[in-house]
């Protein structure tokens, strides 16, 4: 996600790209993510969570190699498209898999590690990208995929997916692997099997099941949450943090190092608080921070355009950027966790694909047009982002339920009834 930020000038110079062509390269990630999102739910249902991980690693490594050794622009875009498809599927697969393997009292805390890992990945790319050229940076980025390939052998399959496809005998073995050999998993195994069996009796397993009245309102709310999150500019801030910092007149290195430190601290705070404070309060705090952070960033550009408070505008821009990116890592993973928690296993793939696709369609719009919008009005684009974040705050306050400390089956039964 962060690759285009520190490499923009290097790629444009070496590959002789115009701003439009580089915007296409940056936004191709979200085009690939749209394709991945469209098929991600079905792929994870057909191949399993672990089987999908194998394929994603191959696409991930291949995408980075295509970028690293590109001699023509279309190969850059092809590599970025491959990485985007990985991003599109992984955005749904990560919280889904974590929600399905973790016990209820740890589910939020472990899920909160995901945006923290994204934060560290972004920070690593920002910092290392300040010292190495874009081809070397792409090769460095292959390392996580190369490391994960052999380690996937030791990763267990999701017990809930095994129950869904009729491999009941393996459910207990996987739960023993996850919980420990001395733990009594009989009650949890029986609950998973019984609930999955009850879903079979009311559902044929069709993609269209998610449009039943039972799931229609939860789907609409979650899709709205994802759309507004993308329209709130989270992709633009992630892709172009370096450019935002430079436009505000701040040293890139100082700005990015400070950004990495703030995101890490708030990410760790999210890990500690998600199972204590709950999903809803943290989501409200996160969207309030996104709204105010984007507003401050817009205000700094507004003051800069009129040459007001020249000494203070760079500081104001940095504060706004830090508040926005810190708030995003605090709560960005919660909507994905809610999707994994709220929908039962028979429609989870379809619901996840729809929400993921909507998220990535709007993310593409923002990532492609951001460079042009910021030329139109640097201040105006961030004020627009702020308005969308405020709308998302209202959506969460009115419609999102609390799910902490509950078993998945318990959440799904209560939410589908309460949101009908």
Short mmCIF file of C-alpha atoms in Angstrom, two decimals:
data_model
loop_
_atom_site.label_atom_id
_atom_site.label_comp_id
_atom_site.label_asym_id
_atom_site.label_seq_id
_atom_site.Cartn_x
_atom_site.Cartn_y
_atom_site.Cartn_z
CA UNK A 1 0.00 0.00 0.00
CA UNK A 2 2.76 2.45 0.83
CA UNK A 3 5.06 1.65 -2.11
CA UNK A 4 3.89 4.50 -4.37
CA UNK A 5 4.58 7.16 -1.74
CA UNK A 6 8.43 7.09 -1.51
CA UNK A 7 8.96 5.88 -5.10
CA UNK A 8 6.87 8.38 -7.08
CA UNK A 9 9.68 10.64 -8.28
CA UNK A 10 12.08 7.74 -8.98
CA UNK A 11 9.61 5.71 -11.04
CA UNK A 12 8.38 8.76 -12.99
CA UNK A 13 11.96 9.74 -13.85
CA UNK A 14 13.35 6.27 -14.68
CA UNK A 15 10.31 5.06 -16.63
CA UNK A 16 9.53 8.51 -18.10
CA UNK A 17 5.96 8.47 -16.77
CA UNK A 18 3.58 11.42 -16.73
CA UNK A 19 1.52 12.24 -13.63
CA UNK A 20 -1.47 10.56 -15.29
CA UNK A 21 0.53 7.38 -15.98
CA UNK A 22 1.86 7.26 -12.43
CA UNK A 23 -1.66 7.81 -11.06
CA UNK A 24 -2.71 4.83 -13.17
CA UNK A 25 0.13 2.77 -11.65
CA UNK A 26 -0.86 3.81 -8.12
CA UNK A 27 -4.56 3.16 -8.69
CA UNK A 28 -3.98 -0.19 -10.43
CA UNK A 29 -3.53 -1.64 -6.95
CA UNK A 30 -7.18 -0.90 -6.22
CA UNK A 31 -8.27 -2.20 -9.65
CA UNK A 32 -6.62 -5.51 -8.75
CA UNK A 33 -8.18 -5.29 -5.31
CA UNK A 34 -11.62 -4.93 -6.93
CA UNK A 35 -11.01 -8.08 -8.96
CA UNK A 36 -9.76 -9.89 -5.86
CA UNK A 37 -12.69 -8.66 -3.81
CA UNK A 38 -15.18 -9.85 -6.43
CA UNK A 39 -13.90 -13.43 -6.31
CA UNK A 40 -12.33 -13.51 -2.84
CA UNK A 41 -15.33 -14.80 -0.94
CA UNK A 42 -15.95 -17.61 -3.40
CA UNK A 43 -12.26 -18.55 -3.56
CA UNK A 44 -11.94 -18.77 0.22
CA UNK A 45 -15.11 -20.88 0.36
CA UNK A 46 -14.01 -23.27 -2.41
CA UNK A 47 -10.30 -23.66 -1.61
CA UNK A 48 -10.44 -23.05 2.12
CA UNK A 49 -8.68 -20.35 4.09
CA UNK A 50 -5.28 -22.08 4.01
CA UNK A 51 -5.50 -23.08 0.33
CA UNK A 52 -6.19 -19.45 -0.57
CA UNK A 53 -3.12 -18.34 1.39
CA UNK A 54 -0.87 -20.53 -0.80
CA UNK A 55 -2.16 -18.90 -3.99
CA UNK A 56 -1.90 -15.38 -2.55
CA UNK A 57 1.78 -15.87 -1.68
CA UNK A 58 2.63 -16.87 -5.24
CA UNK A 59 0.76 -13.85 -6.67
CA UNK A 60 2.43 -11.59 -4.09
CA UNK A 61 5.98 -12.69 -4.93
CA UNK A 62 5.28 -12.61 -8.68
CA UNK A 63 3.85 -9.11 -8.49
CA UNK A 64 6.90 -7.67 -6.78
CA UNK A 65 9.28 -9.37 -9.22
CA UNK A 66 7.32 -7.90 -12.14
CA UNK A 67 7.74 -4.40 -10.69
CA UNK A 68 11.40 -4.87 -9.76
CA UNK A 69 12.44 -6.02 -13.25
CA UNK A 70 9.99 -3.91 -15.31
CA UNK A 71 11.44 -2.33 -18.44
CA UNK A 72 8.11 -1.07 -19.80
CA UNK A 73 5.20 0.66 -18.00
CA UNK A 74 2.66 -2.12 -18.67
CA UNK A 75 4.78 -4.60 -16.68
CA UNK A 76 4.75 -2.18 -13.74
CA UNK A 77 0.98 -2.06 -13.96
CA UNK A 78 0.72 -5.86 -14.29
CA UNK A 79 2.79 -6.34 -11.14
CA UNK A 80 0.71 -3.77 -9.30
CA UNK A 81 -2.47 -5.50 -10.53
CA UNK A 82 -1.23 -8.83 -9.13
CA UNK A 83 -0.46 -7.20 -5.77
CA UNK A 84 -3.87 -5.56 -5.82
CA UNK A 85 -5.65 -8.89 -6.27
CA UNK A 86 -3.72 -10.19 -3.26
CA UNK A 87 -4.73 -7.10 -1.29
CA UNK A 88 -8.38 -7.50 -2.28
CA UNK A 89 -8.62 -11.10 -1.13
CA UNK A 90 -6.40 -10.67 1.93
CA UNK A 91 -8.42 -7.71 3.20
CA UNK A 92 -11.31 -10.13 3.75
CA UNK A 93 -9.37 -13.34 4.42
CA UNK A 94 -7.23 -12.03 7.30
CA UNK A 95 -10.02 -10.94 9.68
CA UNK A 96 -12.18 -13.89 8.56
CA UNK A 97 -9.50 -16.48 9.36
CA UNK A 98 -8.54 -14.82 12.64
CA UNK A 99 -12.18 -14.58 13.76
CA UNK A 100 -12.74 -18.26 12.94
CA UNK A 101 -9.72 -19.66 14.82
CA UNK A 102 -9.51 -17.47 17.94
CA UNK A 103 -11.42 -17.83 21.23
CA UNK A 104 -13.98 -15.12 22.00
CA UNK A 105 -11.91 -13.39 24.72
CA UNK A 106 -8.91 -12.92 22.39
CA UNK A 107 -10.60 -12.39 19.02
CA UNK A 108 -10.59 -8.59 19.08
CA UNK A 109 -7.06 -8.30 20.44
CA UNK A 110 -5.58 -10.62 17.83
CA UNK A 111 -7.61 -9.02 15.03
CA UNK A 112 -6.22 -5.63 16.08
CA UNK A 113 -2.73 -6.93 15.27
CA UNK A 114 -3.67 -6.91 11.56
CA UNK A 115 -3.80 -3.09 11.10
CA UNK A 116 -0.70 -2.87 13.30
CA UNK A 117 1.12 -5.16 10.84
CA UNK A 118 -0.17 -3.00 7.97
CA UNK A 119 1.13 0.06 9.84
CA UNK A 120 4.58 -1.51 10.27
CA UNK A 121 4.61 -2.54 6.61
CA UNK A 122 3.76 1.02 5.55
CA UNK A 123 6.33 2.48 7.95
CA UNK A 124 9.02 0.07 6.73
CA UNK A 125 8.34 0.95 3.08
CA UNK A 126 8.29 4.69 3.86
CA UNK A 127 11.59 4.60 5.76
CA UNK A 128 13.56 2.15 3.60
CA UNK A 129 12.19 3.83 0.47
CA UNK A 130 13.92 7.02 1.57
CA UNK A 131 17.31 5.32 1.21
CA UNK A 132 17.04 2.79 -1.65
CA UNK A 133 15.80 3.01 -5.23
CA UNK A 134 12.38 1.73 -6.26
CA UNK A 135 13.65 -1.52 -7.84
CA UNK A 136 15.60 -2.51 -4.74
CA UNK A 137 12.60 -1.64 -2.58
CA UNK A 138 10.40 -3.97 -4.67
CA UNK A 139 12.91 -6.82 -4.20
CA UNK A 140 13.03 -6.20 -0.44
CA UNK A 141 9.23 -6.39 -0.39
CA UNK A 142 9.32 -10.00 -1.68
CA UNK A 143 10.95 -11.18 1.57
CA UNK A 144 7.72 -11.59 3.65
CA UNK A 145 6.16 -13.76 0.93
CA UNK A 146 9.29 -15.89 0.55
CA UNK A 147 9.39 -16.41 4.33
CA UNK A 148 5.70 -17.23 4.59
CA UNK A 149 5.65 -19.93 1.90
CA UNK A 150 7.38 -22.65 3.97
CA UNK A 151 5.70 -21.48 7.20
CA UNK A 152 2.22 -21.99 5.71
CA UNK A 153 2.78 -25.73 6.04
CA UNK A 154 2.33 -25.32 9.82
CA UNK A 155 -0.81 -23.14 9.59
CA UNK A 156 -4.05 -25.03 10.47
CA UNK A 157 -7.24 -24.77 8.43
CA UNK A 158 -10.26 -22.94 9.87
CA UNK A 159 -12.40 -25.33 11.97
CA UNK A 160 -15.57 -23.54 10.86
CA UNK A 161 -14.72 -23.97 7.18
CA UNK A 162 -13.99 -27.66 7.79
CA UNK A 163 -17.43 -28.04 9.40
CA UNK A 164 -19.03 -26.16 6.51
CA UNK A 165 -17.60 -28.53 3.86
CA UNK A 166 -18.47 -31.65 5.86
CA UNK A 167 -15.03 -32.54 7.23
CA UNK A 168 -16.31 -32.88 10.81
CA UNK A 169 -13.64 -35.37 11.89
CA UNK A 170 -10.92 -32.77 11.32
CA UNK A 171 -12.67 -30.07 13.35
CA UNK A 172 -11.63 -31.48 16.72
CA UNK A 173 -8.04 -32.10 15.56
CA UNK A 174 -7.70 -28.49 14.44
CA UNK A 175 -9.25 -27.14 17.65
CA UNK A 176 -6.80 -29.21 19.72
CA UNK A 177 -3.97 -27.75 17.64
CA UNK A 178 -5.28 -24.22 18.24
CA UNK A 179 -6.32 -24.49 21.90
CA UNK A 180 -3.79 -27.01 23.23
CA UNK A 181 -3.94 -30.79 23.67
CA UNK A 182 -4.99 -30.59 27.33
CA UNK A 183 -7.94 -28.26 26.69
CA UNK A 184 -11.45 -29.71 26.56
CA UNK A 185 -12.70 -28.63 23.14
CA UNK A 186 -15.71 -30.96 22.94
CA UNK A 187 -18.29 -28.24 23.73
CA UNK A 188 -16.81 -25.78 21.20
CA UNK A 189 -16.56 -28.48 18.51
CA UNK A 190 -20.17 -29.57 19.07
CA UNK A 191 -21.40 -25.96 18.97
CA UNK A 192 -19.59 -25.28 15.65
CA UNK A 193 -20.92 -28.48 14.07
CA UNK A 194 -24.49 -27.99 15.30
CA UNK A 195 -24.67 -24.36 14.20
CA UNK A 196 -23.21 -25.18 10.77
CA UNK A 197 -25.72 -28.01 10.39
CA UNK A 198 -28.61 -25.69 11.31
CA UNK A 199 -27.50 -23.27 8.59
CA UNK A 200 -27.55 -26.07 6.01
CA UNK A 201 -31.21 -26.71 6.82
CA UNK A 202 -32.23 -23.12 5.99
CA UNK A 203 -29.74 -22.34 3.21
CA UNK A 204 -28.73 -24.04 -0.03
CA UNK A 205 -25.31 -22.40 0.05
CA UNK A 206 -26.11 -20.12 -2.92
CA UNK A 207 -24.34 -16.81 -3.47
CA UNK A 208 -27.78 -15.16 -3.51
CA UNK A 209 -28.53 -16.29 0.07
CA UNK A 210 -26.89 -13.10 1.35
CA UNK A 211 -29.75 -11.07 -0.20
CA UNK A 212 -32.36 -12.79 1.95
CA UNK A 213 -34.32 -10.48 4.23
CA UNK A 214 -32.48 -11.90 7.26
CA UNK A 215 -29.15 -10.50 6.05
CA UNK A 216 -30.25 -7.53 3.90
CA UNK A 217 -30.02 -4.79 6.55
CA UNK A 218 -26.73 -5.99 8.10
CA UNK A 219 -25.28 -6.18 4.57
CA UNK A 220 -26.45 -2.64 3.75
CA UNK A 221 -24.99 -1.23 6.97
CA UNK A 222 -21.63 -2.99 6.57
CA UNK A 223 -21.40 -2.01 2.90
CA UNK A 224 -22.12 1.60 3.84
CA UNK A 225 -19.44 1.47 6.53
CA UNK A 226 -16.85 0.23 4.01
CA UNK A 227 -17.86 2.73 1.31
CA UNK A 228 -17.65 5.72 3.65
CA UNK A 229 -14.31 4.52 5.04
CA UNK A 230 -12.82 4.55 1.52
CA UNK A 231 -14.45 7.88 0.63
CA UNK A 232 -12.94 9.28 3.83
CA UNK A 233 -9.56 9.21 2.08
CA UNK A 234 -7.81 6.39 3.91
CA UNK A 235 -6.26 5.13 0.67
CA UNK A 236 -5.11 8.59 -0.39
CA UNK A 237 -3.40 9.23 2.95
CA UNK A 238 -1.74 5.77 2.86
CA UNK A 239 -0.60 5.95 -0.78
CA UNK A 240 0.58 9.55 -0.79
CA UNK A 241 1.68 10.39 2.77
CA UNK A 242 5.11 11.38 1.52
CA UNK A 243 3.64 13.72 -1.08
CA UNK A 244 1.30 15.27 1.50
CA UNK A 245 4.23 15.89 3.84
CA UNK A 246 6.33 17.48 1.07
CA UNK A 247 3.41 19.63 -0.11
CA UNK A 248 3.07 20.96 3.41
CA UNK A 249 6.77 21.96 3.41
CA UNK A 250 7.99 19.32 5.89
CA UNK A 251 11.11 17.14 5.54
CA UNK A 252 10.00 13.72 4.21
CA UNK A 253 12.32 11.75 6.47
CA UNK A 254 11.31 13.56 9.67
CA UNK A 255 7.61 13.38 8.77
CA UNK A 256 7.64 9.67 7.89
CA UNK A 257 9.68 8.64 10.95
CA UNK A 258 7.29 10.56 13.21
CA UNK A 259 4.34 8.99 11.38
CA UNK A 260 5.72 5.47 11.89
CA UNK A 261 6.21 6.08 15.63
CA UNK A 262 2.69 7.47 16.16
CA UNK A 263 1.04 4.66 14.21
CA UNK A 264 2.95 2.03 16.16
CA UNK A 265 1.96 3.50 19.52
CA UNK A 266 -1.72 3.83 18.62
CA UNK A 267 -1.72 0.41 16.97
CA UNK A 268 -0.44 -1.16 20.19
CA UNK A 269 -3.09 0.78 22.10
CA UNK A 270 -5.75 -0.71 19.82
CA UNK A 271 -4.42 -4.24 20.46
CA UNK A 272 -4.71 -3.68 24.22
CA UNK A 273 -8.14 -2.02 24.19
CA UNK A 274 -10.22 -3.81 21.55
CA UNK A 275 -11.35 -6.67 23.80
CA UNK A 276 -11.67 -4.38 26.84
CA UNK A 277 -13.29 -1.20 25.51
CA UNK A 278 -15.15 -2.97 22.70
CA UNK A 279 -15.43 -2.53 18.93
CA UNK A 280 -18.02 0.25 18.88
CA UNK A 281 -16.30 2.77 21.22
CA UNK A 282 -12.93 2.36 19.45
CA UNK A 283 -14.59 2.72 16.06
CA UNK A 284 -16.25 5.97 17.20
CA UNK A 285 -12.95 7.33 18.53
CA UNK A 286 -11.22 6.28 15.29
CA UNK A 287 -13.73 8.00 12.98
CA UNK A 288 -13.74 11.13 15.14
CA UNK A 289 -9.93 11.24 14.83
CA UNK A 290 -10.10 10.66 11.07
CA UNK A 291 -12.62 13.48 10.71
CA UNK A 292 -10.65 15.97 12.78
CA UNK A 293 -7.26 14.92 11.34
CA UNK A 294 -8.48 15.38 7.76
CA UNK A 295 -10.02 18.73 8.69
CA UNK A 296 -6.73 19.96 10.19
CA UNK A 297 -4.82 18.83 7.09
CA UNK A 298 -7.29 20.72 4.89
CA UNK A 299 -7.06 23.76 7.13
CA UNK A 300 -3.26 23.81 6.83
CA UNK A 301 -3.47 23.84 3.03
CA UNK A 302 -6.18 26.51 3.17
CA UNK A 303 -3.97 28.77 5.28
CA UNK A 304 -0.98 28.03 3.05
CA UNK A 305 -2.92 28.98 -0.11
CA UNK A 306 -3.61 32.44 1.36
CA UNK A 307 -0.13 32.80 2.91
CA UNK A 308 -1.61 33.03 6.40
CA UNK A 309 0.39 31.79 9.38
CA UNK A 310 3.33 30.57 7.24
CA UNK A 311 5.30 29.38 10.26
CA UNK A 312 2.48 27.26 11.66
CA UNK A 313 0.93 25.61 8.60
CA UNK A 314 3.59 22.85 8.22
CA UNK A 315 3.12 21.90 11.87
CA UNK A 316 -0.67 21.92 11.47
CA UNK A 317 -0.39 19.66 8.39
CA UNK A 318 1.85 17.23 10.27
CA UNK A 319 -0.50 17.16 13.27
CA UNK A 320 -3.46 16.50 10.95
CA UNK A 321 -1.62 13.73 9.09
CA UNK A 322 -0.44 12.08 12.34
CA UNK A 323 -3.95 12.27 13.82
CA UNK A 324 -5.49 10.80 10.68
CA UNK A 325 -3.02 7.94 10.21
CA UNK A 326 -2.92 7.19 13.93
CA UNK A 327 -6.71 7.05 14.08
CA UNK A 328 -6.81 4.82 11.00
CA UNK A 329 -4.52 2.20 12.52
CA UNK A 330 -6.55 2.37 15.75
CA UNK A 331 -9.82 1.44 14.05
CA UNK A 332 -9.30 0.55 10.37
CA UNK A 333 -9.39 -3.20 10.98
CA UNK A 334 -12.61 -3.15 13.03
CA UNK A 335 -15.07 -3.00 10.08
CA UNK A 336 -13.42 -6.11 8.62
CA UNK A 337 -13.63 -7.85 11.98
CA UNK A 338 -17.32 -6.95 12.25
CA UNK A 339 -18.01 -8.45 8.81
CA UNK A 340 -16.28 -11.67 9.91
CA UNK A 341 -18.23 -11.68 13.19
CA UNK A 342 -21.72 -10.64 12.05
CA UNK A 343 -22.36 -12.92 9.07
CA UNK A 344 -22.72 -16.70 9.50
CA UNK A 345 -20.46 -19.07 7.57
CA UNK A 346 -23.07 -19.86 4.88
CA UNK A 347 -23.14 -16.24 3.62
CA UNK A 348 -19.84 -14.93 4.97
CA UNK A 349 -18.01 -15.39 1.67
CA UNK A 350 -20.69 -13.60 -0.37
CA UNK A 351 -21.13 -10.79 2.16
CA UNK A 352 -17.39 -10.33 2.44
CA UNK A 353 -16.98 -10.17 -1.34
CA UNK A 354 -19.72 -7.55 -1.71
CA UNK A 355 -18.40 -5.33 1.10
CA UNK A 356 -14.82 -5.79 -0.09
CA UNK A 357 -15.75 -4.93 -3.68
CA UNK A 358 -17.62 -1.77 -2.62
CA UNK A 359 -14.67 -0.75 -0.44
CA UNK A 360 -12.19 -1.19 -3.31
CA UNK A 361 -14.35 0.49 -5.97
CA UNK A 362 -14.45 3.68 -3.91
CA UNK A 363 -10.78 3.25 -2.93
CA UNK A 364 -9.88 3.16 -6.64
CA UNK A 365 -11.85 6.35 -7.30
CA UNK A 366 -10.00 8.14 -4.50
CA UNK A 367 -6.52 6.78 -5.33
CA UNK A 368 -6.82 7.56 -9.06
CA UNK A 369 -8.29 11.05 -8.76
CA UNK A 370 -6.42 12.19 -5.65
CA UNK A 371 -3.46 13.72 -7.53
CA UNK A 372 -5.89 15.67 -9.73
CA UNK A 373 -8.14 16.67 -6.83
CA UNK A 374 -5.23 18.03 -4.80
CA UNK A 375 -4.26 20.18 -7.81
CA UNK A 376 -7.88 21.40 -8.03
CA UNK A 377 -8.02 22.34 -4.33
CA UNK A 378 -5.55 21.06 -1.76
CA UNK A 379 -7.77 22.24 1.08
CA UNK A 380 -11.07 21.26 -0.47
CA UNK A 381 -10.23 17.59 -0.99
CA UNK A 382 -9.35 17.12 2.69
CA UNK A 383 -12.49 18.93 3.82
CA UNK A 384 -14.48 16.49 1.66
CA UNK A 385 -12.67 13.55 3.27
CA UNK A 386 -13.53 15.01 6.67
CA UNK A 387 -17.24 15.18 5.77
CA UNK A 388 -17.31 11.51 4.76
CA UNK A 389 -15.57 10.53 8.03
CA UNK A 390 -18.21 12.48 9.96
CA UNK A 391 -20.95 10.60 8.07
CA UNK A 392 -19.32 7.30 9.04
CA UNK A 393 -19.23 8.37 12.69
CA UNK A 394 -23.01 8.91 12.56
CA UNK A 395 -23.53 5.52 10.89
CA UNK A 396 -21.55 3.73 13.62
CA UNK A 397 -23.29 5.65 16.41
CA UNK A 398 -26.77 4.76 15.13
CA UNK A 399 -26.47 1.25 13.72
CA UNK A 400 -23.34 -0.72 14.75
CA UNK A 401 -23.84 -3.17 17.66
CA UNK A 402 -21.22 -4.27 20.20
CA UNK A 403 -19.80 -7.78 19.67
CA UNK A 404 -16.96 -8.10 22.19
CA UNK A 405 -16.82 -11.18 24.43
CA UNK A 406 -19.37 -13.19 22.43
CA UNK A 407 -19.01 -16.41 20.47
CA UNK A 408 -19.39 -16.06 16.71
CA UNK A 409 -22.52 -18.21 16.64
CA UNK A 410 -24.06 -16.10 19.45
CA UNK A 411 -23.26 -12.83 17.62
CA UNK A 412 -24.69 -14.06 14.34
CA UNK A 413 -27.96 -15.20 15.87
CA UNK A 414 -28.49 -11.97 17.83
CA UNK A 415 -27.37 -9.51 15.15
CA UNK A 416 -29.36 -10.98 12.26
CA UNK A 417 -32.48 -10.76 14.41
CA UNK A 418 -31.83 -7.30 15.90
CA UNK A 419 -30.91 -5.67 12.57
CA UNK A 420 -33.81 -7.07 10.55
#
